[in-house]
mmCIF file of C-alpha atoms in Angstrom:
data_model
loop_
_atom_site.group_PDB
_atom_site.id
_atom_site.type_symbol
_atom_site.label_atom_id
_atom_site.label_comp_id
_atom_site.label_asym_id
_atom_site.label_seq_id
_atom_site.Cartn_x
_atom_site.Cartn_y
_atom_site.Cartn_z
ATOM 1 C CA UNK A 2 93.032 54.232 37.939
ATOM 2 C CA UNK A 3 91.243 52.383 40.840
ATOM 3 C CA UNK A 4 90.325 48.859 40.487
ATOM 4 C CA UNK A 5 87.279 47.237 39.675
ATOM 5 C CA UNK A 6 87.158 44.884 42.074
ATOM 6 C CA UNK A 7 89.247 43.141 44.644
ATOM 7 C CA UNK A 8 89.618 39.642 45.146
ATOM 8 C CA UNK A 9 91.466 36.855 46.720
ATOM 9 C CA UNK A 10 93.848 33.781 45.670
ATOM 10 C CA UNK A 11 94.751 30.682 47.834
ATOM 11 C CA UNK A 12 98.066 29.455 47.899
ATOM 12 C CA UNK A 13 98.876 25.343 48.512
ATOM 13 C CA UNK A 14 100.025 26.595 51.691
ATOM 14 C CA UNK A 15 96.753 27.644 52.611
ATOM 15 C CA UNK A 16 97.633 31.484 52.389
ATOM 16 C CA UNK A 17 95.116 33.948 50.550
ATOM 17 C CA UNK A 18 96.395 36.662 48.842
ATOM 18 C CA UNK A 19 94.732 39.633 48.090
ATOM 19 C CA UNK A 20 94.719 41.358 44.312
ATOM 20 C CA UNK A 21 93.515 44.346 42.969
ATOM 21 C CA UNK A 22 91.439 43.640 39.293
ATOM 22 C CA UNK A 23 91.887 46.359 36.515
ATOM 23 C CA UNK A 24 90.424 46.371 33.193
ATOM 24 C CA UNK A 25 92.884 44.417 30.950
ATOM 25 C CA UNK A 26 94.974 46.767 29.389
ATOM 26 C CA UNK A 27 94.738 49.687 32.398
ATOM 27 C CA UNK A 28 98.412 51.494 32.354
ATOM 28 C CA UNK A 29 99.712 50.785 35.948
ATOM 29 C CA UNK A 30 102.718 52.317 37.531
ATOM 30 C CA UNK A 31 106.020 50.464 37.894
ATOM 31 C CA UNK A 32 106.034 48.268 40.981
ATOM 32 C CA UNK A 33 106.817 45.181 41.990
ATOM 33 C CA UNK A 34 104.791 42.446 42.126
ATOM 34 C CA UNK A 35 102.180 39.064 41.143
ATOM 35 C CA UNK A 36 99.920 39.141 38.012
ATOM 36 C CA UNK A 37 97.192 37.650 36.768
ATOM 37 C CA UNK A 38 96.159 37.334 33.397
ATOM 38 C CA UNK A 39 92.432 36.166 34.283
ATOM 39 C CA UNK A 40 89.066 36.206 33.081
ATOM 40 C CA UNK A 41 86.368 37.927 35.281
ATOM 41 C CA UNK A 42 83.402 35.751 36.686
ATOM 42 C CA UNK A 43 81.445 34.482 33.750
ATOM 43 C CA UNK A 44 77.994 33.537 35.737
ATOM 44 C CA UNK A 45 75.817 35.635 37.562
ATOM 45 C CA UNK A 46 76.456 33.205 40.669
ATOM 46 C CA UNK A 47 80.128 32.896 39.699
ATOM 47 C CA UNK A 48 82.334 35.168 42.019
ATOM 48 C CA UNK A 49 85.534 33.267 41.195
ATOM 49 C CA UNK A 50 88.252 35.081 39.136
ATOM 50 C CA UNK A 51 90.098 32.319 36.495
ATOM 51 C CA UNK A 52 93.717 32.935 36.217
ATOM 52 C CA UNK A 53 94.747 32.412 32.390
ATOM 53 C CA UNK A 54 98.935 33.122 33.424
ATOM 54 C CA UNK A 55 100.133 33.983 36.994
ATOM 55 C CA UNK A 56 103.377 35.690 37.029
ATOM 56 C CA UNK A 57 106.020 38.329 38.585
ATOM 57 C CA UNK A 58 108.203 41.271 37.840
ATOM 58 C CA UNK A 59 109.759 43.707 39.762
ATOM 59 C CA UNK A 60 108.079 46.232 37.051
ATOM 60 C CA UNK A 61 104.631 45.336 36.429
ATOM 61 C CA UNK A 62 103.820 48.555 34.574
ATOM 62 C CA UNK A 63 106.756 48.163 31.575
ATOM 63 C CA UNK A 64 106.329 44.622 31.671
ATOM 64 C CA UNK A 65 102.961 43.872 31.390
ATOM 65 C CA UNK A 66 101.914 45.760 27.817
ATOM 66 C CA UNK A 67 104.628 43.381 26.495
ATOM 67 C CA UNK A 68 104.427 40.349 28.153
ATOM 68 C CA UNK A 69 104.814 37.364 25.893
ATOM 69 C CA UNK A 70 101.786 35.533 27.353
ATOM 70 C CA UNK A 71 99.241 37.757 26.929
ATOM 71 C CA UNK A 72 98.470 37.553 23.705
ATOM 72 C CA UNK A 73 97.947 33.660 24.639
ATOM 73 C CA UNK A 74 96.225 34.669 27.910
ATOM 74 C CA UNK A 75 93.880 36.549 25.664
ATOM 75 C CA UNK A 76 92.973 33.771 23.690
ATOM 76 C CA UNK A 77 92.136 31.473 26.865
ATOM 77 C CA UNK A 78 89.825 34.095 27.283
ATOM 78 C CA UNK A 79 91.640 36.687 29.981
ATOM 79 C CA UNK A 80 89.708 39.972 30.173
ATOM 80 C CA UNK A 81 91.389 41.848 33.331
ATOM 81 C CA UNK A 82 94.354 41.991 34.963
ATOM 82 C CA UNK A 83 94.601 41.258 38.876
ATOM 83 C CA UNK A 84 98.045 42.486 40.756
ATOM 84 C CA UNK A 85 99.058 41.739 44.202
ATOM 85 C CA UNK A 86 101.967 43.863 45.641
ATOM 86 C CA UNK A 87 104.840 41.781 46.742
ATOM 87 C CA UNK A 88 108.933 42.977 47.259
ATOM 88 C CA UNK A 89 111.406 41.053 45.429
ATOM 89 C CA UNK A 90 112.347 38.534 47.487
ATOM 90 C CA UNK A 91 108.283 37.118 48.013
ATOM 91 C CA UNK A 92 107.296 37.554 44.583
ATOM 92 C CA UNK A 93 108.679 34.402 43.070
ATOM 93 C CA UNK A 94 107.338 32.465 45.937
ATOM 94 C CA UNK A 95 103.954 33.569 46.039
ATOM 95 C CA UNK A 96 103.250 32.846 42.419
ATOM 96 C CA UNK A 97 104.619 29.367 42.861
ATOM 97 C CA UNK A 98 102.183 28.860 45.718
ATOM 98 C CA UNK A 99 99.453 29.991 43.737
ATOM 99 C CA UNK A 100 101.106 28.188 40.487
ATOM 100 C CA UNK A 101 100.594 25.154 42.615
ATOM 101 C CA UNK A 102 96.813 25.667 43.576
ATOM 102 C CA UNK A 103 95.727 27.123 40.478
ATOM 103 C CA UNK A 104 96.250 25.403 36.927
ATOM 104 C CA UNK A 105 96.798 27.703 33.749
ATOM 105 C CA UNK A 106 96.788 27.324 30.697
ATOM 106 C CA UNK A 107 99.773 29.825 29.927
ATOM 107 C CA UNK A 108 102.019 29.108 32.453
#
């Protein structure tokens, strides 16, 4: 399925990463990778995505329909999903970055 939107995350460092937003719930291949749990823009002038959870696997497709934190991403209010590609060894350090920058409520 292609995404619904794009967007972008800053880091603490000052880096913006790019993610691809899906429909929460979209079946997604196995990959490795960011997530978002997040809930999509909620004004008509509101372009900003809210992250609910940020996290990583190195198989977002198994891992996300059973994620413990969705269920209590949902109830923050997350509505769509936003992935960023990483390999294994930048994963966990690009959601700390963003961890850092962006307050959850899950995490």
């Amino acid at each position: 399925m292609e995404p619904i939107a794009m967007t972008s995350f800053t880091g603490a460092s000052g880096k913006a990463y790019t993610f691809a937003v899906y429909p929460l719930g979209t079946p997604l291949a196995d990959f490795s990778g960011v997530f978002m749990f997040a809930r999509k823009p909620q004004a008509v002038l509101d372009t900003g995505y809210s992250p609910m959870f940020i996290g990583h696997s190195a198989e977002l497709g198994s891992h996300l329909g059973r994620h413990d934190k969705r269920a209590a991403a949902v109830g923050q209010g997350a509505d769509c999903l936003c992935v960023h590609p990483a390999d294994e060894g930048e994963r966990a350090v690009i959601a700390a970055d963003l961890l850092q920058s962006h307050p959850t409520p899950c995490n």
